[in-house]
Amino acid sequence: MSELPPVTLSASDIHKSFGAMEVLKGISLQAHQGDVISILGASGSGKSTLLRCINLLETPDSGVVSVGGETIEMKRHARGHQLAANPRQIERLRSRLGMVFQSFNLWSHLTVLQNVIEGPHYVLKRDKKACIAQAEQLLDRVGLLNRKDFYPAQLSGGQQQRVAIARALAMDPEVMLFDEPTSALDPELVGEVLKVMRSLAEEGRTMLVVTHEMGFARNVSNRVVFMHQGTIDCQGTPEAMFGDAGSARFKQFISSHHQVEPVV
Amino acid sequence: MIDFAFLSDTFLKLSAALPVTLGLFISAFLCGGVLAVGILALSAFARGYILVFRGSPLMIQLFLIYYGLGQFGVIRHSVFWPFLREPFTCAVLALSLCTAAYTAEILRGALLAVPPGQVEAGMACGMSRGLLLRRIIAPVMLRYALPAYSTEAILLVKSTALASLVTVWDVTGVAQQIIQRTYRTMEVFLCAAAIYLILNFIIVQLYALLERRLTPVHKAEKKPSPAAKRLSPEENKHV
Amino acid sequence: MISLLSFGPDGWGRLILSATLTTLLLSFSALLVGAVVGSGVAAAKLSSHRAVRWLGESYSVIFRGIPELLVIYLFYFGGSGLITQIGQLFGADGFIEAPPFLIGALAIGLISGSYQAEVYRAARLALAKGEIEAAVAIGMPRWRIRQRILLPQVARYALPGLSNVWQMSLKDSALVSVTGIVELMRASQIAAGSTRDYFSFYLVGGACYLLLTLLSNRAFLRAESRLGRAWQSRTAAQH
């Protein structure tokens, strides 16, 4: 059996509650280099929360997250839950993760090009010319080089999301996190984004994708994780999951989500 | 019928007082702006401050500072006394404190309007708090605050007229003096009103210019984006 | 300090209290004047004739752009001058003063009117066109539509804005003190000057204004919730 690639991301026993409601009930997940993991589940299953706990946009109440072998230091709060202990570390680790949001979240006062160079230039402190060169390369890759001087408001949803992907790529992330990247898009625009994501996967990028796109989960990812009410109900390769290995609940989930999917 | 000689003479006299009015305005505008940011940062104290300074007339705040502070020996013998003794400084102080309250309220509203998603995107890139504030929050906030801020600027111009009540010889003070000497109220009023209206017009134009420069609109021609100069130091100084 | 405010022959409490009443009356009168003027200006601004709209806009620009103090000077000194001249025509001697209360209420009222015009205009525009069309469709006469549909809704939408305008008039009334009328500001001035205790009395005056502002806010909020109750109960029933 060949050696598994190194673990680039690991989340152990993550618990998270919002007020009285426990959203994550002890989730553990590991991503190896080159993994493309699709996280599926109904609304409220906690999948977005899990993703956001990984780059600490939400702070897990308990549990450990490590990125590239480095564990995020936490400290205990007086009331029992935990807080990030070292803001510098968080910032550093976040700069090694790229996140693509459901609502794109491009910076509205900056052009497309400026959006993409913002991170590398101001956070990674790289030379501006080098950043611009890289940005143009990435924008070309996602097919939007000719829009580099446009502002986000002048682009369609699909275009904005592709810029957002370029922006995340510009940071040279070890792992890319996608939080329902196509959920806010009109159906005809979903395909262009999935195409870019597929090319990233084929490149060997490590990706964690929370999604409703069954086609992507089935054809592009190498692992499918199905979450239900804050726990992992079942997980496995797409062949297994979409074949016979999936649980009854998963089968029900797929059938209720049957839709005409863009060919990925 | 219309006494042009008197009108032009009055206009000249009033214009001579314009630097005083402008001095009051610009000083209070800048100080008030800085103060407002400070107030916003001290959020616990902010609500009370805003309440007090927006809930009472500027006139009484002004009189409190000009007449009231001089009562205390501790102030009269302090290093600040040479400044606090001057009517102009007292007026600027009162105007600054008052406009800071209104500006803080405007900034607070603008802060709430910043789309949280864009802030999260910044955090997800690993931006520190300082960087987030400087590169994302402040620019977006300023754009939202601009319209209300221009209204506040005009209110400030009008408020400078109150300085005349504590012997500052601004446009209104000089106008009042001329009225009391000549009793030609209508003409003097018209001149003074015209000056203030022109001042307001200029301010409105300046704000419109600023708004145009800061509003993201792609220009059709392919020149190196003027946006590349975005948020350059000049623009940040204007607001 | 407390003795200064007492109601006895030595205390200033009585003066302050009666002056506060004057302030309230003055502000309220101004609000009424402003309501009449404001409705007219709002109607003008909503008119289909360009010339009429222009008149409305000009009124707004003028009365929102000129310092309140100047307007008061115009009405007081100008008014007095006018009355004196008319008096002289009838053989009267010397300077006749224009009644300060009326002049003050008029001046503040006209200014308030320009702001109220904005409030009414926005409130009118907020009214859904459909509600009026529905009334027209069932054959309701114009005057009834105005009475049963338009006015109640405009009142409801205008209330928050009116709360602000009322606060403004309260504070602007302090400026009328330059005419000599004994309202709260002038009373504070008199007491302060007489006792040389400027700080205390201006503080007390300011506190009184603050009290008036806070109580007014509360009253308006209650009125808003009362008027909005019809809508609230509907949505509550839906849940």
XYZ file of C-alpha atoms in Angstrom:
742
model
C 0.000 0.000 0.000
C 1.495 3.344 -1.005
C 2.262 5.927 1.609
C -0.479 8.430 2.280
C 0.466 12.011 1.429
C 1.151 14.251 4.418
C -1.717 15.559 6.478
C -2.197 19.214 5.672
C -5.240 19.873 7.817
C -6.683 18.227 10.835
C -9.673 18.963 13.018
C -10.218 16.832 16.119
C -13.348 16.526 18.195
C -14.753 19.937 17.337
C -17.689 21.082 19.419
C -19.543 24.302 18.740
C -22.743 25.675 20.191
C -24.619 28.825 19.392
C -26.386 29.689 22.588
C -28.380 26.650 23.626
C -28.099 24.963 20.266
C -25.221 22.528 19.752
C -24.285 22.710 16.096
C -21.141 20.587 16.045
C -21.078 17.555 18.292
C -17.532 16.329 18.201
C -16.417 16.310 14.568
C -13.041 15.005 13.488
C -11.718 15.393 9.994
C -8.355 15.005 8.313
C -7.268 16.232 4.919
C -4.186 14.855 3.182
C -2.326 16.712 0.516
C -4.189 16.573 -2.758
C -7.493 15.551 -1.175
C -10.631 17.044 -2.596
C -13.235 16.525 0.102
C -16.878 17.304 -0.534
C -18.913 17.973 2.575
C -22.603 17.387 2.050
C -25.533 17.716 4.349
C -28.887 19.354 4.898
C -29.196 22.928 6.156
C -28.429 23.017 9.819
C -26.170 19.974 9.669
C -23.260 22.204 10.644
C -21.171 21.923 7.502
C -20.533 25.634 7.056
C -19.839 25.998 10.755
C -17.230 23.248 10.536
C -15.471 25.021 7.702
C -15.552 28.319 9.551
C -14.125 26.663 12.655
C -11.132 25.565 10.662
C -9.961 29.072 9.889
C -11.382 30.324 13.125
C -13.994 32.632 11.688
C -15.953 30.778 14.350
C -14.143 29.655 17.472
C -14.800 26.030 18.399
C -15.915 25.581 21.993
C -13.606 22.616 22.296
C -11.452 20.601 19.986
C -8.153 21.091 18.223
C -7.386 22.390 14.746
C -3.997 22.070 13.105
C -2.842 23.415 9.792
C 0.207 21.896 8.141
C 1.222 20.227 11.378
C 0.976 23.417 13.418
C -1.689 23.322 16.109
C -3.738 26.415 16.823
C -3.136 27.448 20.406
C -6.249 27.897 22.452
C -6.774 29.099 25.965
C -9.596 28.440 28.358
C -12.055 31.212 28.988
C -13.460 31.759 32.440
C -16.843 30.442 31.335
C -15.470 27.110 30.174
C -15.246 27.482 26.421
C -12.047 28.414 24.690
C -10.551 31.357 22.872
C -7.748 31.676 20.391
C -4.617 32.298 22.410
C -2.378 33.804 19.804
C -3.899 36.253 17.305
C -0.649 36.417 15.343
C -0.710 32.694 14.843
C -4.292 32.813 13.674
C -3.475 35.496 11.134
C -0.480 33.544 9.923
C -2.379 30.292 9.582
C -5.290 31.991 7.891
C -2.915 33.361 5.305
C -2.007 29.770 4.500
C -5.638 28.819 3.983
C -7.718 30.246 1.192
C -11.436 30.712 1.614
C -14.104 31.187 -1.017
C -17.418 32.398 0.359
C -20.980 31.761 -0.710
C -21.581 35.473 -1.188
C -18.189 36.103 -2.846
C -17.345 38.978 -0.477
C -15.166 40.837 -2.918
C -14.067 44.217 -1.608
C -16.431 46.657 -3.244
C -14.172 49.679 -3.209
C -11.345 47.879 -5.038
C -11.085 46.752 -8.631
C -10.781 43.106 -9.582
C -7.028 43.374 -9.872
C -6.730 45.227 -6.583
C -8.840 42.572 -4.884
C -6.438 39.886 -6.001
C -3.242 41.697 -5.023
C -4.555 42.923 -1.676
C -3.669 39.768 0.265
C -0.251 39.016 -1.239
C 0.884 42.639 -1.060
C -0.460 43.740 2.325
C -0.530 40.502 4.268
C 2.311 38.517 2.724
C 4.236 41.719 2.132
C 5.351 40.814 -1.357
C 6.604 43.266 -3.900
C 3.728 44.983 -5.680
C 4.933 44.351 -9.214
C 5.311 40.655 -8.472
C 1.824 40.613 -6.993
C 0.353 42.264 -10.063
C 2.099 39.824 -12.340
C 0.812 36.874 -10.365
C -2.666 38.377 -10.170
C -2.859 38.811 -13.916
C -1.768 35.229 -14.378
C -4.463 33.974 -12.010
C -7.150 36.161 -13.535
C -6.198 34.795 -16.909
C -6.505 31.314 -15.462
C -10.069 31.946 -14.324
C -10.831 33.727 -17.579
C -11.270 37.258 -16.308
C -8.088 39.077 -17.254
C -10.030 41.446 -19.496
C -12.062 42.595 -16.505
C -9.188 43.407 -14.242
C -10.028 47.100 -13.942
C -13.704 46.544 -13.315
C -15.330 46.855 -9.951
C -17.183 43.908 -8.370
C -20.541 45.613 -8.762
C -20.055 45.554 -12.519
C -19.604 41.786 -12.696
C -22.059 38.940 -12.691
C -22.223 36.540 -9.758
C -20.300 33.855 -11.585
C -17.602 36.318 -12.563
C -17.334 37.634 -9.013
C -16.925 34.119 -7.658
C -14.192 33.347 -10.147
C -12.385 36.505 -9.043
C -12.850 35.353 -5.453
C -11.193 32.073 -6.355
C -8.305 33.925 -7.975
C -8.050 36.058 -4.848
C -7.819 32.967 -2.646
C -5.270 31.371 -4.974
C -3.089 34.464 -4.885
C -2.168 33.645 -1.292
C -0.616 30.304 -2.367
C -2.756 28.454 0.152
C -1.958 24.960 1.377
C -5.633 24.174 1.656
C -8.576 25.882 0.003
C -11.889 26.107 1.799
C -15.046 26.541 -0.252
C -18.226 27.481 1.620
C -21.098 26.649 -0.724
C -19.407 28.483 -3.584
C -22.228 28.074 -6.081
C -25.289 28.305 -3.847
C -25.806 32.011 -4.461
C -25.452 31.781 -8.215
C -28.065 31.629 -10.915
C -28.113 28.108 -12.383
C -26.584 29.110 -15.697
C -23.580 30.645 -13.940
C -22.797 27.646 -11.746
C -21.010 25.769 -14.503
C -18.269 28.324 -15.071
C -17.319 28.247 -11.404
C -17.389 24.455 -11.145
C -15.132 24.308 -14.169
C -12.499 26.403 -12.426
C -12.833 24.325 -9.279
C -12.386 21.147 -11.255
C -9.197 22.438 -12.832
C -7.880 23.253 -9.359
C -8.632 19.729 -8.211
C -6.906 18.236 -11.226
C -3.890 20.349 -10.398
C -3.574 18.525 -7.097
C -4.787 21.261 -4.762
C -6.084 20.288 -1.357
C -9.695 21.424 -1.232
C -12.480 21.232 1.316
C -15.756 21.989 -0.414
C -19.088 22.414 1.329
C -21.541 22.071 -1.492
C -24.910 20.983 -2.783
C -23.525 20.141 -6.192
C -23.837 16.362 -6.391
C -22.074 16.246 -9.713
C -18.977 17.833 -8.261
C -19.065 15.590 -5.227
C -19.415 12.556 -7.366
C -17.033 13.272 -10.227
C -14.341 15.541 -8.909
C -13.819 14.867 -5.230
C -11.916 11.897 -3.873
C -13.791 11.793 -0.583
C -17.376 12.563 0.327
C -18.361 13.414 3.882
C -22.031 13.464 4.796
C -22.972 15.428 7.869
C -26.174 15.181 9.795
C -27.137 17.263 12.801
C -23.615 18.067 13.860
C -21.965 14.702 13.359
C -20.462 12.839 10.430
C -23.083 10.351 9.374
C -20.932 8.541 6.862
C -17.946 9.199 4.643
C -15.987 7.473 1.941
C -14.978 7.555 -1.680
C -17.579 8.835 -4.102
C -17.925 5.418 -5.708
C -18.677 3.863 -2.361
C -20.928 6.599 -1.087
C -22.978 6.984 -4.205
C -22.934 3.233 -4.643
C -24.055 0.919 -1.901
C -21.894 2.008 0.992
C -23.832 5.132 1.768
C -26.197 5.070 4.739
C -29.959 5.061 4.328
C -30.077 8.655 5.412
C -27.523 9.587 2.785
C -29.474 7.801 0.111
C -32.558 9.725 1.119
C -30.578 12.949 1.040
C -29.354 12.320 -2.489
C -32.735 11.446 -3.825
C -34.325 14.578 -2.394
C -31.548 16.663 -3.936
C -31.894 15.228 -7.383
C -31.621 18.089 -9.813
C -30.443 18.827 -13.300
C -26.780 19.435 -12.685
C -24.364 21.244 -14.897
C -21.944 18.766 -16.414
C -18.706 19.149 -14.551
C -33.798 102.619 -5.251
C -31.202 99.999 -4.352
C -28.191 101.478 -2.687
C -25.439 99.634 -4.516
C -22.750 101.614 -2.788
C -23.929 100.484 0.607
C -24.425 96.943 -0.552
C -20.954 96.613 -1.999
C -19.399 98.327 0.978
C -21.196 95.953 3.325
C -20.251 92.979 1.202
C -16.604 93.960 1.378
C -16.727 94.446 5.124
C -18.376 91.075 5.583
C -15.943 89.341 3.275
C -13.129 90.711 5.378
C -14.560 88.655 8.211
C -14.685 85.518 6.070
C -11.276 84.216 7.185
C -12.555 84.151 10.754
C -15.610 82.146 9.794
C -13.505 79.816 7.693
C -10.971 79.484 10.480
C -13.708 78.497 12.900
C -15.145 76.032 10.422
C -11.944 74.309 9.393
C -10.555 74.055 12.930
C -13.793 72.671 14.329
C -14.211 70.352 11.363
C -10.788 68.792 11.797
C -10.800 68.654 15.584
C -14.356 67.398 15.621
C -13.526 64.683 13.139
C -10.592 63.418 15.135
C -12.609 63.616 18.332
C -15.444 61.675 16.721
C -13.161 58.778 15.871
C -11.907 58.838 19.437
C -15.430 58.833 20.825
C -16.364 55.934 18.619
C -13.423 53.974 19.945
C -14.535 54.550 23.548
C -17.931 53.028 22.969
C -19.040 52.885 26.594
C -18.668 56.598 27.007
C -19.850 57.387 23.499
C -23.583 57.030 24.005
C -23.629 59.436 26.927
C -21.440 61.952 25.160
C -23.557 61.906 22.017
C -26.728 62.255 24.069
C -25.504 65.250 26.008
C -24.037 67.164 23.105
C -26.910 66.525 20.738
C -29.574 67.115 23.357
C -28.579 70.599 24.433
C -28.215 73.825 22.444
C -24.781 74.731 21.147
C -25.276 78.214 22.560
C -25.378 77.012 26.123
C -22.396 74.719 25.561
C -20.501 77.692 24.183
C -21.401 79.964 27.098
C -20.536 77.212 29.549
C -17.059 76.966 28.107
C -16.417 80.668 27.547
C -17.950 82.116 30.712
C -18.066 79.090 32.929
C -14.554 77.720 32.716
C -12.974 81.056 33.576
C -14.610 80.853 36.992
C -12.315 78.166 38.238
C -8.961 79.201 39.642
C -7.499 75.876 38.707
C -8.168 76.615 35.058
C -7.124 80.231 35.197
C -3.748 79.230 36.515
C -3.277 76.275 34.228
C -1.150 76.146 31.119
C -4.304 76.164 29.009
C -5.545 79.527 30.205
C -3.992 81.658 27.458
C -5.989 79.545 25.032
C -9.195 79.208 27.008
C -9.261 82.925 27.602
C -9.563 83.615 23.903
C -13.088 83.749 22.502
C -11.951 82.200 19.217
C -10.448 79.153 20.940
C -13.473 78.710 23.150
C -15.689 78.856 20.099
C -13.584 76.277 18.273
C -13.643 74.056 21.348
C -17.413 74.279 21.720
C -17.979 73.741 17.997
C -15.598 70.765 17.947
C -17.226 69.059 20.899
C -20.654 69.538 19.374
C -19.827 68.464 15.855
C -17.910 65.480 17.222
C -21.142 64.170 18.716
C -23.023 64.396 15.416
C -20.097 63.020 13.451
C -19.658 60.104 15.842
C -23.296 59.218 15.298
C -22.812 59.340 11.536
C -19.676 57.198 11.725
C -21.451 54.716 13.959
C -24.179 54.271 11.368
C -21.610 53.925 8.622
C -19.702 51.320 10.609
C -22.849 49.233 10.978
C -23.386 49.451 7.241
C -20.069 47.851 6.347
C -20.888 44.438 4.825
C -19.648 41.871 7.345
C -18.826 39.441 4.552
C -16.122 41.736 3.217
C -14.619 41.982 6.689
C -14.640 38.175 6.946
C -12.929 37.881 3.595
C -10.197 40.109 4.968
C -9.887 38.008 8.104
C -9.774 34.835 6.033
C -6.732 36.231 4.229
C -4.967 36.614 7.524
C -5.302 40.373 7.844
C -4.518 41.758 11.260
C -7.056 44.020 12.957
C -5.051 47.088 12.055
C -4.799 46.092 8.433
C -8.506 45.249 8.287
C -9.414 48.618 9.697
C -7.095 50.531 7.423
C -7.678 48.693 4.145
C -11.250 47.458 4.329
C -13.372 48.926 7.096
C -12.325 52.563 6.984
C -12.585 53.017 3.177
C -16.005 51.396 2.982
C -17.212 53.254 6.061
C -16.136 56.615 4.709
C -18.036 56.070 1.498
C -21.211 55.330 3.417
C -20.708 58.315 5.704
C -20.116 60.869 2.959
C -23.697 62.092 2.285
C -24.592 62.546 5.936
C -21.196 64.079 6.551
C -21.793 66.768 3.945
C -25.025 67.726 5.715
C -23.098 67.932 8.961
C -20.500 70.190 7.346
C -23.219 72.624 6.356
C -24.667 72.566 9.857
C -21.198 73.349 11.136
C -20.903 76.373 8.854
C -24.183 77.681 10.225
C -23.076 76.983 13.786
C -19.986 79.150 13.410
C -22.344 82.116 13.472
C -22.830 81.567 17.186
C -19.238 82.551 17.821
C -20.357 86.124 17.293
C -22.205 85.860 20.598
C -18.904 85.567 22.456
C -17.248 88.517 20.721
C -15.702 86.677 17.801
C -15.762 88.941 14.761
C -16.964 86.476 12.177
C -19.310 87.309 9.319
C -22.401 87.267 11.540
C -20.673 89.322 14.219
C -19.688 92.013 11.750
C -23.149 91.915 10.192
C -24.770 92.422 13.557
C -22.445 95.332 14.236
C -23.343 97.012 10.935
C -27.060 96.483 11.545
C -26.886 98.086 14.944
C -25.063 101.085 13.543
C -27.060 101.653 10.386
C -30.393 99.902 11.037
C -30.372 98.781 7.418
C -31.227 95.261 8.386
C -32.511 93.933 5.093
C -29.487 94.845 3.028
C -26.935 93.627 5.525
C -28.875 90.426 6.029
C -28.975 89.813 2.294
C -25.197 90.248 1.998
C -24.442 88.007 4.945
C -26.951 85.381 3.811
C -25.445 85.410 0.353
C -21.987 84.772 1.755
C -23.149 81.797 3.772
C -25.095 80.401 0.853
C -22.048 80.656 -1.377
C -19.986 78.914 1.298
C -22.533 76.104 1.477
C -22.594 75.800 -2.268
C -18.839 75.365 -2.374
C -18.997 72.684 0.301
C -21.715 70.791 -1.540
C -19.645 70.880 -4.717
C -16.544 69.668 -2.895
C -18.449 66.736 -1.460
C -19.943 65.893 -4.826
C -16.447 65.886 -6.266
C -15.181 63.642 -3.499
C -18.108 61.294 -3.935
C -17.458 61.045 -7.647
C -13.826 60.220 -7.123
C -14.551 57.582 -4.527
C -17.461 55.871 -6.237
C -16.311 52.732 -8.016
C -17.145 53.223 -11.653
C -15.042 51.648 -14.307
C -13.941 54.075 -16.947
C -14.353 52.703 -20.432
C -10.964 53.767 -21.730
C -8.027 51.522 -20.966
C -5.795 53.809 -18.971
C -3.784 52.670 -15.955
C -6.647 52.689 -13.517
C -7.029 56.002 -11.732
C -8.286 53.582 -9.157
C -4.699 52.507 -8.700
C -4.362 55.832 -6.956
C -7.358 54.964 -4.803
C -7.280 55.888 -1.150
C -4.092 57.765 -1.717
C -3.067 59.999 1.169
C -4.754 63.036 -0.446
C -8.165 61.485 -0.352
C -7.807 60.263 3.171
C -7.001 63.772 4.283
C -10.212 65.195 2.849
C -12.364 63.082 5.127
C -26.151 75.435 44.818
C -29.483 73.994 45.780
C -30.399 77.238 47.503
C -29.758 79.063 44.291
C -32.411 77.021 42.622
C -34.943 77.284 45.383
C -38.292 78.835 44.776
C -38.073 81.383 47.515
C -37.423 85.094 46.933
C -33.674 84.457 46.823
C -33.785 81.439 44.637
C -33.803 81.335 40.879
C -35.947 78.256 40.648
C -39.103 80.124 39.812
C -37.482 82.065 37.012
C -35.944 78.966 35.519
C -39.229 77.127 35.664
C -41.279 79.853 34.042
C -38.568 80.347 31.468
C -38.702 76.653 30.645
C -42.402 77.023 30.039
C -41.718 79.919 27.720
C -39.215 77.790 25.852
C -41.776 75.038 25.427
C -44.436 77.447 24.224
C -42.011 79.115 21.857
C -40.842 75.825 20.384
C -44.354 74.525 20.059
C -45.545 77.643 18.292
C -42.594 77.384 15.982
C -43.464 73.757 15.288
C -47.003 74.755 14.334
C -45.802 77.528 12.049
C -43.363 75.061 10.573
C -46.070 72.484 10.051
C -48.159 74.878 8.006
C -45.223 76.201 6.016
C -43.651 72.774 5.688
C -46.781 71.208 4.261
C -46.950 73.955 1.690
C -43.324 73.614 0.705
C -43.611 69.820 0.563
C -46.629 70.133 -1.682
C -44.689 72.546 -3.858
C -41.774 70.150 -4.126
C -44.082 67.328 -5.120
C -45.896 69.420 -7.682
C -45.850 68.657 -11.358
C -45.078 72.243 -12.324
C -41.381 72.912 -12.609
C -41.643 76.542 -11.505
C -43.533 75.575 -8.356
C -40.999 72.858 -7.600
C -38.220 75.377 -8.064
C -39.867 77.701 -5.546
C -40.067 74.903 -3.032
C -36.438 73.921 -3.572
C -35.308 77.515 -3.204
C -37.145 77.854 0.075
C -35.412 74.739 1.349
C -31.970 75.795 0.233
C -32.343 79.250 1.719
C -33.780 78.358 5.082
C -31.540 75.364 5.581
C -28.436 77.187 4.473
C -28.590 80.465 6.394
C -27.516 80.531 10.036
C -30.522 80.624 12.341
C -29.022 83.563 14.200
C -29.060 85.681 11.045
C -32.694 84.834 10.399
C -33.582 85.894 13.917
C -31.649 89.133 13.470
C -33.503 89.788 10.251
C -36.905 89.255 11.745
C -36.195 90.991 15.014
C -34.234 94.029 13.928
C -35.832 94.192 10.551
C -39.265 93.684 12.004
C -38.692 96.243 14.692
C -37.374 98.692 12.151
C -40.417 98.165 9.974
C -42.839 98.596 12.836
C -40.992 101.688 14.012
C -41.254 103.206 10.546
C -44.953 102.399 10.349
C -45.356 103.835 13.842
C -43.665 107.033 12.783
C -46.140 107.340 9.961
C -48.827 107.395 12.587
C -46.975 109.910 14.697
C -45.486 107.536 17.254
C -42.100 108.379 18.650
C -38.933 106.394 19.102
C -38.111 102.772 18.653
C -40.943 100.253 18.728
C -39.855 96.735 19.345
C -41.358 93.858 17.439
C -43.004 91.403 19.842
C -40.133 88.997 20.567
C -42.246 85.921 21.144
C -44.092 86.253 17.867
C -40.960 87.153 15.953
C -39.029 84.307 17.527
C -41.760 81.783 16.825
C -42.029 83.046 13.255
C -38.289 82.900 12.581
C -37.754 79.483 14.134
C -40.987 78.323 12.556
C -39.936 79.246 9.043
C -36.635 77.429 9.533
C -38.390 74.451 11.041
C -40.734 74.504 8.076
C -37.919 73.848 5.642
C -36.914 70.728 7.552
C -40.499 69.638 8.066
C -41.003 69.952 4.337
C -38.378 67.242 3.829
C -40.057 65.042 6.398
C -43.511 65.389 4.866
C -42.179 64.944 1.371
C -40.388 61.729 2.272
C -43.409 60.487 4.180
C -45.681 61.201 1.233
C -43.331 59.409 -1.136
C -43.119 56.433 1.190
C -46.809 55.877 0.836
C -47.420 52.978 -1.464
C -49.078 54.083 -4.637
C -51.257 51.016 -4.505
C -53.097 52.118 -1.425
C -54.283 55.279 -3.122
C -55.148 53.455 -6.309
C -57.245 51.008 -4.346
C -59.193 53.867 -2.845
C -59.668 55.522 -6.208
C -60.796 52.217 -7.663
C -63.681 51.946 -5.247
C -64.756 55.439 -6.108
C -63.663 57.266 -2.968
C -63.768 61.019 -3.475
C -60.426 62.846 -3.387
C -61.051 64.638 -0.135
C -61.999 61.423 1.608
C -58.934 59.698 0.321
C -56.906 62.486 1.762
C -58.623 62.255 5.096
C -58.876 58.501 5.575
C -55.866 57.122 3.732
C -53.286 59.804 3.041
C -53.143 61.791 6.246
C -53.028 58.907 8.748
C -50.272 57.175 6.807
C -48.220 60.312 6.237
C -48.547 61.083 9.952
C -47.221 57.654 10.817
C -44.253 57.866 8.457
C -43.504 61.455 9.424
C -43.382 60.886 13.152
C -39.732 59.841 13.517
C -38.603 62.775 11.373
C -40.802 65.134 13.343
C -39.168 63.979 16.548
C -35.867 65.257 15.164
C -37.397 68.521 13.952
C -38.972 69.129 17.359
C -35.592 68.625 19.018
C -34.098 71.106 16.583
C -36.734 73.719 17.352
C -36.193 73.239 21.071
C -32.522 73.928 20.668
C -32.981 76.762 18.172
C -35.325 78.483 20.628
C -32.262 79.206 22.728
C -31.119 81.583 20.014
C -34.242 83.706 20.413
C -32.685 84.859 23.688
C -30.853 87.519 21.670
C -34.162 89.347 21.371
C -34.287 89.653 25.125
C -37.239 87.351 25.668
C -36.866 85.452 28.894
C -36.827 81.832 27.857
C -34.564 79.189 29.368
C -31.304 80.404 27.803
C -31.883 84.025 28.751
C -32.972 83.048 32.236
C -29.749 81.102 32.693
C -27.858 84.116 31.419
C -29.613 86.478 33.815
C -29.096 84.218 36.795
C -25.491 83.550 35.850
C -24.685 87.188 35.350
C -26.402 88.236 38.520
C -24.682 85.714 40.757
C -21.469 85.543 38.749
C -21.880 81.791 39.021
C -21.780 81.187 35.302
C -20.811 77.560 35.389
C -23.616 76.413 37.665
C -26.420 78.169 35.875
C -25.343 77.301 32.371
C -24.991 73.737 33.561
C -28.480 73.831 35.031
C -29.835 75.383 31.845
C -28.157 72.725 29.770
C -29.516 70.031 32.027
C -33.033 71.427 31.651
C -32.749 71.339 27.867
C -31.425 67.799 28.103
C -34.379 66.830 30.234
C -36.792 68.353 27.753
C -35.056 66.500 24.922
C -35.135 63.147 26.691
C -38.775 63.476 27.692
C -39.711 64.525 24.170
C -37.903 61.495 22.751
C -39.795 59.215 25.051
C -43.110 60.844 24.166
C -42.450 60.516 20.453
C -41.405 56.883 20.775
C -44.616 56.146 22.580
C -46.629 57.935 19.915
C -44.794 55.999 17.217
C -45.536 52.677 18.805
C -49.169 53.628 19.338
C -49.613 54.609 15.725
C -47.717 51.572 14.545
C -49.800 49.239 16.660
C -52.202 48.432 13.877
C -49.331 47.065 11.836
C -47.682 45.318 14.754
C -50.729 43.351 15.738
C -51.192 42.137 12.199
C -47.729 40.663 11.953
C -48.021 39.238 15.443
C -51.181 37.406 14.451
C -49.398 35.889 11.483
C -46.876 34.146 13.686
